[in-house]
C-alpha angles and dihedrals in degrees: 000000000000133000122214118218112193114208122234105269091222091058090048093047091053089058096041095047090193094305109181094226096063132069120244108271090213095055127085127327117004109261103166103086149142120225113216138181108263110271093025120118125225095246120198091255090060092049089050090049090049093050091047090053090046090052089052090050092050091050092048102029098127093048092047092051092047091048092052097043122097120192090227089067086076088068093057111123092236094063116103099219090187088066097043122035107198145008090257092054091046091054093048092052099048120110136190105262091179140011120201134180112204106203092189093071102008092244128144119222133191141172113224116201149134126222087208097067111004105037110179093010132089146175111246114213131184123190130185119237090276093053096254109150108247104172137006134183140156125219 
């Protein structure tokens, strides 16, 4: 079993600084979280590691999104092609709706989405600790 530790939105906002490629940590469902083995506490070192990874993601957001995007995602049934005209435009308009550190396998996960053209759907991405894409899927 896993335990989810949601980070303080104020701490997250300080790192994000209003970056356009990340969702507002104060809006909606918490999406800035650490996954832990059940019974494990979110020690300060894990929070520091999470915030460091989030800083890296903020610095490299466009490259991470481009690296995780596949043109065939544009063909997914949940894409409103009246609201987005091409795979390139879709990629440019995606944002991080969530950012997760899984301490069980030291992977970083995110849901990339846009309310404007894929409401209720997202691209799930998992990177290893060196930002190599490990798994991708759209649902």
